[in-house]
mmCIF file of C-alpha atoms and ligand atoms in Angstrom:
data_model
loop_
_atom_site.group_PDB
_atom_site.id
_atom_site.type_symbol
_atom_site.label_atom_id
_atom_site.label_comp_id
_atom_site.label_asym_id
_atom_site.label_seq_id
_atom_site.Cartn_x
_atom_site.Cartn_y
_atom_site.Cartn_z
ATOM 1 C CA MET H 1 11.265 -21.932 -17.881
ATOM 2 C CA LYS H 2 8.686 -19.242 -18.584
ATOM 3 C CA VAL H 3 8.156 -16.121 -16.497
ATOM 4 C CA LEU H 4 4.942 -14.141 -16.998
ATOM 5 C CA ILE H 5 4.458 -10.506 -16.014
ATOM 6 C CA ALA H 6 0.707 -9.985 -15.637
ATOM 7 C CA THR H 7 0.019 -6.352 -14.799
ATOM 8 C CA ASP H 8 -3.305 -4.703 -15.462
ATOM 9 C CA LYS H 9 -1.561 -1.502 -14.321
ATOM 10 C CA PRO H 10 1.704 -1.907 -16.279
ATOM 11 C CA PHE H 11 5.243 -1.244 -15.079
ATOM 12 C CA SER H 12 7.197 1.437 -16.968
ATOM 13 C CA SER H 13 8.734 0.121 -20.177
ATOM 14 C CA ALA H 14 12.202 0.620 -18.654
ATOM 15 C CA ALA H 15 11.259 -1.653 -15.742
ATOM 16 C CA VAL H 16 9.911 -4.311 -18.125
ATOM 17 C CA ALA H 17 13.178 -4.112 -20.114
ATOM 18 C CA GLY H 18 15.151 -4.547 -16.881
ATOM 19 C CA ILE H 19 13.076 -7.570 -15.860
ATOM 20 C CA LYS H 20 13.498 -9.079 -19.339
ATOM 21 C CA LYS H 21 17.279 -8.730 -19.123
ATOM 22 C CA ILE H 22 17.459 -10.507 -15.744
ATOM 23 C CA VAL H 23 15.111 -13.285 -16.854
ATOM 24 C CA GLU H 24 16.835 -13.894 -20.187
ATOM 25 C CA GLU H 25 20.338 -13.784 -18.700
ATOM 26 C CA ALA H 26 19.213 -16.593 -16.404
ATOM 27 C CA GLY H 27 18.219 -18.611 -19.488
ATOM 28 C CA TYR H 28 14.446 -18.214 -19.102
ATOM 29 C CA SER H 29 11.853 -16.619 -21.374
ATOM 30 C CA LEU H 30 9.575 -13.701 -20.538
ATOM 31 C CA ALA H 31 5.955 -13.138 -21.555
ATOM 32 C CA VAL H 32 4.154 -9.874 -20.800
ATOM 33 C CA LEU H 33 0.408 -9.400 -20.348
ATOM 34 C CA GLU H 34 -0.571 -5.786 -19.705
ATOM 35 C CA LYS H 35 -3.907 -3.943 -19.302
ATOM 36 C CA TYR H 36 -5.706 -7.258 -19.717
ATOM 37 C CA GLY H 37 -8.938 -5.997 -18.145
ATOM 38 C CA THR H 38 -10.713 -9.275 -17.570
ATOM 39 C CA GLU H 39 -9.569 -12.401 -15.718
ATOM 40 C CA ASP H 40 -10.133 -14.728 -18.700
ATOM 41 C CA LYS H 41 -7.127 -13.204 -20.489
ATOM 42 C CA PHE H 42 -5.011 -13.655 -17.363
ATOM 43 C CA ILE H 43 -6.178 -17.280 -17.076
ATOM 44 C CA GLU H 44 -5.225 -17.927 -20.693
ATOM 45 C CA ALA H 45 -1.771 -16.317 -20.382
ATOM 46 C CA VAL H 46 -0.806 -18.061 -17.128
ATOM 47 C CA ALA H 47 -1.489 -21.588 -18.437
ATOM 48 C CA ASP H 48 2.151 -22.455 -19.211
ATOM 49 C CA ALA H 49 3.958 -20.041 -16.861
ATOM 50 C CA ASP H 50 6.468 -21.400 -14.321
ATOM 51 C CA ALA H 51 6.755 -18.065 -12.519
ATOM 52 C CA LEU H 52 4.488 -15.074 -12.238
ATOM 53 C CA ILE H 53 5.128 -11.392 -11.452
ATOM 54 C CA VAL H 54 2.110 -9.252 -10.556
ATOM 55 C CA ARG H 55 1.295 -5.904 -8.935
ATOM 56 C CA SER H 56 -2.170 -5.528 -7.366
ATOM 57 C CA ASP H 57 -3.519 -8.057 -9.851
ATOM 58 C CA LYS H 58 -5.844 -10.570 -8.227
ATOM 59 C CA VAL H 59 -4.271 -14.017 -8.211
ATOM 60 C CA THR H 60 -7.463 -15.957 -7.546
ATOM 61 C CA LYS H 61 -8.078 -19.691 -7.223
ATOM 62 C CA ALA H 62 -9.305 -19.695 -10.839
ATOM 63 C CA VAL H 63 -5.996 -18.189 -12.003
ATOM 64 C CA ILE H 64 -4.011 -20.632 -9.855
ATOM 65 C CA ASP H 65 -6.019 -23.640 -11.066
ATOM 66 C CA ALA H 66 -5.282 -22.652 -14.664
ATOM 67 C CA ALA H 67 -1.532 -22.290 -13.975
ATOM 68 C CA LYS H 68 -0.554 -25.944 -14.177
ATOM 69 C CA ASN H 69 3.231 -25.319 -14.167
ATOM 70 C CA LEU H 70 3.326 -22.486 -11.653
ATOM 71 C CA LYS H 71 5.976 -22.725 -8.919
ATOM 72 C CA ILE H 72 6.366 -19.146 -7.712
ATOM 73 C CA VAL H 73 4.392 -15.888 -7.654
ATOM 74 C CA VAL H 74 6.075 -12.622 -6.745
ATOM 75 C CA ARG H 75 3.922 -9.638 -5.895
ATOM 76 C CA ALA H 76 6.144 -6.714 -6.955
ATOM 77 C CA GLY H 77 5.221 -4.529 -4.016
ATOM 78 C CA ALA H 78 4.425 -4.740 -0.328
ATOM 79 C CA GLY H 79 0.773 -5.683 0.177
ATOM 80 C CA PHE H 80 -0.066 -9.246 -0.831
ATOM 81 C CA ASP H 81 -3.782 -9.195 0.006
ATOM 82 C CA ASN H 82 -4.390 -9.736 -3.739
ATOM 83 C CA LEU H 83 -2.937 -13.266 -3.607
ATOM 84 C CA ASP H 84 -5.075 -16.268 -2.634
ATOM 85 C CA LEU H 85 -2.448 -17.665 -0.267
ATOM 86 C CA ALA H 86 -4.532 -20.681 0.734
ATOM 87 C CA ALA H 87 -4.907 -21.775 -2.887
ATOM 88 C CA LEU H 88 -1.206 -21.161 -3.577
ATOM 89 C CA SER H 89 -0.106 -23.091 -0.489
ATOM 90 C CA ALA H 90 -2.429 -25.993 -1.338
ATOM 91 C CA ARG H 91 -0.475 -26.348 -4.604
ATOM 92 C CA LYS H 92 2.875 -25.730 -2.811
ATOM 93 C CA ILE H 93 3.438 -22.629 -4.926
ATOM 94 C CA VAL H 94 5.773 -20.133 -3.250
ATOM 95 C CA ALA H 95 4.361 -16.615 -2.810
ATOM 96 C CA MET H 96 6.668 -13.651 -2.183
ATOM 97 C CA ASN H 97 6.479 -9.868 -1.985
ATOM 98 C CA THR H 98 9.266 -7.316 -2.434
ATOM 99 C CA PRO H 99 9.183 -5.410 0.878
ATOM 100 C CA GLY H 100 10.631 -1.913 0.928
ATOM 101 C CA GLN H 101 11.134 -1.607 -2.817
ATOM 102 C CA ASN H 102 8.381 0.918 -3.477
ATOM 103 C CA SER H 103 8.173 2.398 0.035
ATOM 104 C CA ASN H 104 9.729 5.754 -0.716
ATOM 105 C CA ALA H 105 7.228 6.424 -3.509
ATOM 106 C CA VAL H 106 4.324 5.786 -1.118
ATOM 107 C CA ALA H 107 5.938 7.818 1.661
ATOM 108 C CA GLU H 108 6.488 10.831 -0.603
ATOM 109 C CA LEU H 109 2.865 10.647 -1.738
ATOM 110 C CA ALA H 110 1.659 10.634 1.875
ATOM 111 C CA ILE H 111 3.633 13.836 2.549
ATOM 112 C CA GLY H 112 2.406 15.377 -0.719
ATOM 113 C CA MET H 113 -1.191 14.633 0.196
ATOM 114 C CA MET H 114 -0.759 16.200 3.618
ATOM 115 C CA ILE H 115 0.477 19.420 2.018
ATOM 116 C CA TYR H 116 -2.228 19.336 -0.672
ATOM 117 C CA ILE H 117 -5.094 19.005 1.794
ATOM 118 C CA SER H 118 -3.546 21.553 4.180
ATOM 119 C CA ARG H 119 -3.443 24.085 1.319
ATOM 120 C CA ASN H 120 -7.099 23.616 0.397
ATOM 121 C CA GLN H 121 -6.207 21.444 -2.608
ATOM 122 C CA PHE H 122 -4.342 24.419 -4.095
ATOM 123 C CA THR H 123 -7.460 26.579 -4.293
ATOM 124 C CA PRO H 124 -7.514 30.164 -2.949
ATOM 125 C CA GLY H 125 -7.893 30.651 0.797
ATOM 126 C CA THR H 126 -5.854 30.384 3.970
ATOM 127 C CA GLY H 127 -4.299 26.990 4.534
ATOM 128 C CA SER H 128 -2.017 25.647 7.232
ATOM 129 C CA GLU H 129 1.537 24.308 7.532
ATOM 130 C CA LEU H 130 2.902 20.941 8.566
ATOM 131 C CA LYS H 131 5.532 22.525 10.832
ATOM 132 C CA GLY H 132 4.730 22.150 14.510
ATOM 133 C CA LYS H 133 1.984 19.588 13.957
ATOM 134 C CA VAL H 134 1.919 16.056 15.335
ATOM 135 C CA LEU H 135 1.933 13.219 12.808
ATOM 136 C CA GLY H 136 0.613 9.884 14.044
ATOM 137 C CA ILE H 137 1.988 6.910 12.157
ATOM 138 C CA GLN H 138 -0.188 3.815 12.382
ATOM 139 C CA ALA H 139 2.212 0.926 11.661
ATOM 140 C CA TYR H 140 5.928 1.657 11.680
ATOM 141 C CA GLY H 141 7.106 -0.588 8.832
ATOM 142 C CA HIS H 142 9.103 0.405 5.743
ATOM 143 C CA VAL H 143 6.653 3.086 4.615
ATOM 144 C CA GLY H 144 5.726 4.339 8.086
ATOM 145 C CA LYS H 145 9.373 4.869 9.006
ATOM 146 C CA LEU H 146 10.087 6.765 5.772
ATOM 147 C CA VAL H 147 7.032 9.009 6.235
ATOM 148 C CA ALA H 148 8.320 9.735 9.753
ATOM 149 C CA ASP H 149 11.817 10.531 8.436
ATOM 150 C CA HIS H 150 10.496 12.884 5.739
ATOM 151 C CA ALA H 151 8.012 14.556 8.110
ATOM 152 C CA LYS H 152 10.751 15.339 10.655
ATOM 153 C CA SER H 153 12.396 17.617 8.113
ATOM 154 C CA PHE H 154 9.144 19.603 7.948
ATOM 155 C CA GLY H 155 9.418 20.227 11.688
ATOM 156 C CA MET H 156 6.650 17.797 12.632
ATOM 157 C CA THR H 157 6.577 15.811 15.861
ATOM 158 C CA ILE H 158 6.195 12.109 15.159
ATOM 159 C CA MET H 159 4.209 9.658 17.218
ATOM 160 C CA ALA H 160 3.708 6.028 16.222
ATOM 161 C CA PHE H 161 1.807 2.933 17.191
ATOM 162 C CA ASP H 162 2.880 -0.519 16.058
ATOM 163 C CA PRO H 163 2.380 -3.572 18.265
ATOM 164 C CA PHE H 164 4.842 -5.535 16.081
ATOM 165 C CA VAL H 165 7.798 -3.130 16.385
ATOM 166 C CA PRO H 166 9.776 -2.925 19.669
ATOM 167 C CA LYS H 167 9.318 0.499 21.228
ATOM 168 C CA GLU H 168 13.105 0.927 21.491
ATOM 169 C CA VAL H 169 13.326 0.904 17.675
ATOM 170 C CA MET H 170 10.863 3.783 17.407
ATOM 171 C CA GLU H 171 12.403 5.677 20.320
ATOM 172 C CA LYS H 172 15.855 5.395 18.737
ATOM 173 C CA ASP H 173 14.397 7.163 15.683
ATOM 174 C CA GLY H 174 13.173 10.021 17.880
ATOM 175 C CA VAL H 175 9.565 8.913 17.591
ATOM 176 C CA LEU H 176 7.118 9.183 20.500
ATOM 177 C CA VAL H 177 5.548 5.794 21.151
ATOM 178 C CA ALA H 178 1.764 5.777 21.614
ATOM 179 C CA LYS H 179 0.504 3.286 24.188
ATOM 180 C CA ASP H 180 -2.497 2.362 22.066
ATOM 181 C CA LEU H 181 -4.548 3.646 19.118
ATOM 182 C CA ASP H 182 -6.679 5.943 21.279
ATOM 183 C CA ASP H 183 -3.474 7.560 22.533
ATOM 184 C CA LEU H 184 -2.192 7.956 18.944
ATOM 185 C CA TYR H 185 -5.395 9.431 17.523
ATOM 186 C CA SER H 186 -6.029 11.768 20.448
ATOM 187 C CA HIS H 187 -2.582 13.389 20.107
ATOM 188 C CA SER H 188 -2.220 13.543 16.308
ATOM 189 C CA ASN H 189 -3.138 16.386 13.942
ATOM 190 C CA PHE H 190 -2.511 13.971 11.066
ATOM 191 C CA ILE H 191 -2.842 10.195 11.058
ATOM 192 C CA SER H 192 -0.992 8.329 8.310
ATOM 193 C CA LEU H 193 -2.115 4.713 7.822
ATOM 194 C CA HIS H 194 0.424 2.020 6.926
ATOM 195 C CA ILE H 195 -1.367 -1.116 8.060
ATOM 196 C CA PRO H 196 -1.953 -4.094 5.766
ATOM 197 C CA ALA H 197 -5.485 -5.221 4.876
ATOM 198 C CA ASN H 198 -6.199 -8.406 6.806
ATOM 199 C CA ASP H 199 -8.927 -9.892 8.997
ATOM 200 C CA GLN H 200 -7.795 -7.789 11.966
ATOM 201 C CA THR H 201 -7.590 -4.453 10.157
ATOM 202 C CA LYS H 202 -10.415 -4.497 7.584
ATOM 203 C CA GLY H 203 -13.034 -1.850 8.430
ATOM 204 C CA SER H 204 -11.120 -0.921 11.584
ATOM 205 C CA ILE H 205 -10.647 2.808 10.901
ATOM 206 C CA GLY H 206 -13.871 4.656 11.557
ATOM 207 C CA TYR H 207 -15.970 6.759 13.875
ATOM 208 C CA ALA H 208 -14.525 5.769 17.246
ATOM 209 C CA LEU H 209 -10.909 6.502 16.321
ATOM 210 C CA LEU H 210 -11.499 9.656 14.287
ATOM 211 C CA SER H 211 -13.693 11.177 16.972
ATOM 212 C CA LYS H 212 -10.597 11.162 19.224
ATOM 213 C CA MET H 213 -8.625 13.472 16.891
ATOM 214 C CA PRO H 214 -7.880 17.073 17.893
ATOM 215 C CA LYS H 215 -9.648 19.955 16.106
ATOM 216 C CA GLY H 216 -8.676 20.180 12.427
ATOM 217 C CA GLY H 217 -7.381 16.599 12.332
ATOM 218 C CA CYS H 218 -6.736 14.842 9.044
ATOM 219 C CA LEU H 219 -6.717 11.149 8.110
ATOM 220 C CA VAL H 220 -4.256 10.175 5.361
ATOM 221 C CA ASN H 221 -4.708 6.741 3.827
ATOM 222 C CA THR H 222 -2.020 5.460 1.486
ATOM 223 C CA ALA H 223 -2.649 1.887 2.676
ATOM 224 C CA ARG H 224 -5.696 -0.119 1.519
ATOM 225 C CA LYS H 225 -9.257 1.150 1.159
ATOM 226 C CA GLU H 226 -10.526 -2.021 2.855
ATOM 227 C CA VAL H 227 -9.178 -0.829 6.233
ATOM 228 C CA ILE H 228 -11.630 2.092 6.199
ATOM 229 C CA ASN H 229 -15.178 1.873 7.490
ATOM 230 C CA GLU H 230 -16.653 4.145 4.829
ATOM 231 C CA PRO H 231 -20.123 4.829 6.319
ATOM 232 C CA GLU H 232 -18.495 5.710 9.643
ATOM 233 C CA ILE H 233 -16.057 8.124 7.991
ATOM 234 C CA ASP H 234 -19.024 9.818 6.342
ATOM 235 C CA LYS H 235 -20.715 10.063 9.749
ATOM 236 C CA ILE H 236 -17.749 11.571 11.581
ATOM 237 C CA LEU H 237 -16.988 14.051 8.772
ATOM 238 C CA GLU H 238 -20.623 15.154 9.018
ATOM 239 C CA GLU H 239 -20.492 15.496 12.768
ATOM 240 C CA ARG H 240 -17.015 17.058 12.952
ATOM 241 C CA GLN H 241 -16.904 19.810 10.320
ATOM 242 C CA ASP H 242 -13.226 20.431 11.190
ATOM 243 C CA LEU H 243 -11.920 16.974 10.139
ATOM 244 C CA LYS H 244 -10.339 16.135 6.769
ATOM 245 C CA TYR H 245 -9.774 12.920 4.851
ATOM 246 C CA VAL H 246 -7.320 12.229 2.054
ATOM 247 C CA THR H 247 -6.894 8.832 0.455
ATOM 248 C CA ASP H 248 -4.837 7.188 -2.269
ATOM 249 C CA ILE H 249 -7.707 5.324 -3.922
ATOM 250 C CA ALA H 250 -11.275 6.471 -4.100
ATOM 251 C CA PRO H 251 -13.684 4.893 -1.625
ATOM 252 C CA ALA H 252 -17.005 3.643 -3.043
ATOM 253 C CA ASN H 253 -18.795 6.653 -1.550
ATOM 254 C CA ILE H 254 -16.356 9.309 -2.877
ATOM 255 C CA ALA H 255 -19.021 11.148 -4.939
ATOM 256 C CA THR H 256 -21.183 11.592 -1.827
ATOM 257 C CA LEU H 257 -18.186 12.607 0.284
ATOM 258 C CA LYS H 258 -17.051 15.213 -2.272
ATOM 259 C CA GLU H 259 -20.535 16.602 -2.600
ATOM 260 C CA LYS H 260 -21.020 16.853 1.152
ATOM 261 C CA PHE H 261 -17.540 17.865 2.280
ATOM 262 C CA GLY H 262 -15.861 19.541 -0.735
ATOM 263 C CA ASN H 263 -12.215 20.471 -0.115
ATOM 264 C CA ARG H 264 -12.105 18.585 3.177
ATOM 265 C CA VAL H 265 -11.892 15.360 1.154
ATOM 266 C CA PHE H 266 -9.525 14.223 -1.598
ATOM 267 C CA ALA H 267 -9.047 10.858 -3.315
ATOM 268 C CA THR H 268 -6.725 9.875 -6.154
ATOM 269 C CA PRO H 269 -8.738 8.404 -9.052
ATOM 270 C CA LYS H 270 -6.463 5.349 -9.229
ATOM 271 C CA LYS H 271 -3.969 4.054 -6.655
ATOM 272 C CA GLN H 272 -0.818 6.090 -7.202
ATOM 273 C CA GLY H 273 1.407 5.343 -4.219
ATOM 274 C CA ALA H 274 3.863 3.138 -6.075
ATOM 275 C CA GLU H 275 3.456 4.808 -9.457
ATOM 276 C CA THR H 276 6.940 6.209 -9.941
ATOM 277 C CA ALA H 277 9.635 5.198 -12.414
ATOM 278 C CA GLU H 278 11.921 4.432 -9.478
ATOM 279 C CA ALA H 279 9.414 2.255 -7.611
ATOM 280 C CA ASN H 280 8.494 0.330 -10.793
ATOM 281 C CA MET H 281 12.165 -0.334 -11.411
ATOM 282 C CA ASN H 282 13.020 -1.265 -7.812
ATOM 283 C CA ALA H 283 10.054 -3.598 -7.287
ATOM 284 C CA GLY H 284 10.140 -5.100 -10.799
ATOM 285 C CA LEU H 285 13.854 -5.918 -10.741
ATOM 286 C CA ALA H 286 13.616 -7.266 -7.196
ATOM 287 C CA ALA H 287 10.793 -9.587 -8.294
ATOM 288 C CA ALA H 288 12.843 -10.867 -11.245
ATOM 289 C CA ASN H 289 15.936 -11.391 -9.074
ATOM 290 C CA GLN H 290 13.880 -13.228 -6.442
ATOM 291 C CA ILE H 291 12.521 -15.608 -9.107
ATOM 292 C CA VAL H 292 16.016 -16.326 -10.431
ATOM 293 C CA GLY H 293 17.319 -16.802 -6.877
ATOM 294 C CA PHE H 294 14.495 -19.219 -6.165
ATOM 295 C CA PHE H 295 15.062 -21.378 -9.249
ATOM 296 C CA LYS H 296 18.874 -21.294 -9.169
ATOM 297 C CA ASN H 297 19.548 -21.441 -5.404
ATOM 298 C CA GLY H 298 16.261 -22.375 -3.760
ATOM 299 C CA CYS H 299 16.202 -18.976 -2.029
ATOM 300 C CA THR H 300 12.855 -18.355 -0.311
ATOM 301 C CA LYS H 301 13.676 -15.081 1.454
ATOM 302 C CA PHE H 302 10.536 -12.897 1.381
ATOM 303 C CA GLN H 303 8.225 -15.923 1.118
ATOM 304 C CA VAL H 304 4.860 -14.924 2.635
ATOM 305 C CA ASN H 305 3.017 -18.266 2.635
ATOM 306 C CA LYS H 306 3.657 -21.502 4.517
ATOM 307 C CA PHE H 307 2.999 -25.084 3.443
HETATM 308 C C1 LIG W 422 1.959 -2.070 -2.536
HETATM 309 O O1 LIG W 422 1.269 -2.795 -1.813
HETATM 310 O O2 LIG W 422 3.155 -2.306 -2.761
HETATM 311 C C2 LIG W 422 1.366 -0.816 -3.123
HETATM 312 O O3 LIG W 422 0.025 -0.687 -2.787
HETATM 313 C C3 LIG W 422 1.567 -0.706 -4.613
HETATM 314 O O4 LIG W 422 0.627 -1.397 -5.371
HETATM 315 P P1 LIG W 422 0.674 -1.339 -6.973
HETATM 316 O O5 LIG W 422 1.856 -2.113 -7.425
HETATM 317 O O6 LIG W 422 -0.593 -1.958 -7.407
HETATM 318 O O7 LIG W 422 0.768 0.083 -7.402
#
């Protein structure tokens, strides 16, 4: 049985060593393809793999077609919008993610970005504090809940909107429950996005929602860039000179945004949310354990596709 790690953005070497140990103790072999750059190398490496571990790497139909022995793909992380689920399901290949394993890393980054933008990106001048401000959490899953927990210790008031989480769960955490997105945006000094990228959410965050925000409002995106309507963000930042935007992954129009809005905008050059030693280890080991559990015991907990 061969397990392939294919990560254009590699795990830490300690995480790879941990994965190797789990895989080899189960009696399987491990191959590692890192920083491969182009899909042809991925296609070549996956040809004889029985199991695949990836991060944001695109598991396309071409990759799946080339993987003649493939039985399981684990996305070591939360968002699985990089997997072609239809193509995987058509071949009855199990797809999984590792929910919660890198959430704290993303949540800490969201808080860090809020401080960074509130302090003028650490340039001279008068900034502002998080204390006393309202933080609106859009989607109260693993990451959203952790951001809320961390933000409470800064003295922030937390409001959340998530149609998939019972309001009692949020209330029990001391979170104010918004009745809809307009309610959330109109009461929040900061909005932190934790929605997945799917047909319902892509391009959904734009002019209409941001125009509801109170004076000085700030949008924090540690989710996916696809959920943002980039031209509309440009438009509202132009119209509302008080608003700010910080994002963990540069939008296509970042050069224009920086030029026009300077310190009101910040983007990480490469997605950094899950880039910690701890998150690499947690998500990588979970992926390896899930593969072993699948082959040894038929465990399909965390499966995200149906067939
Ligand atoms: C996730 O969906 O888990 C995060 O976006 C992390 O993605 P990464 O593994 O590519 O850093």
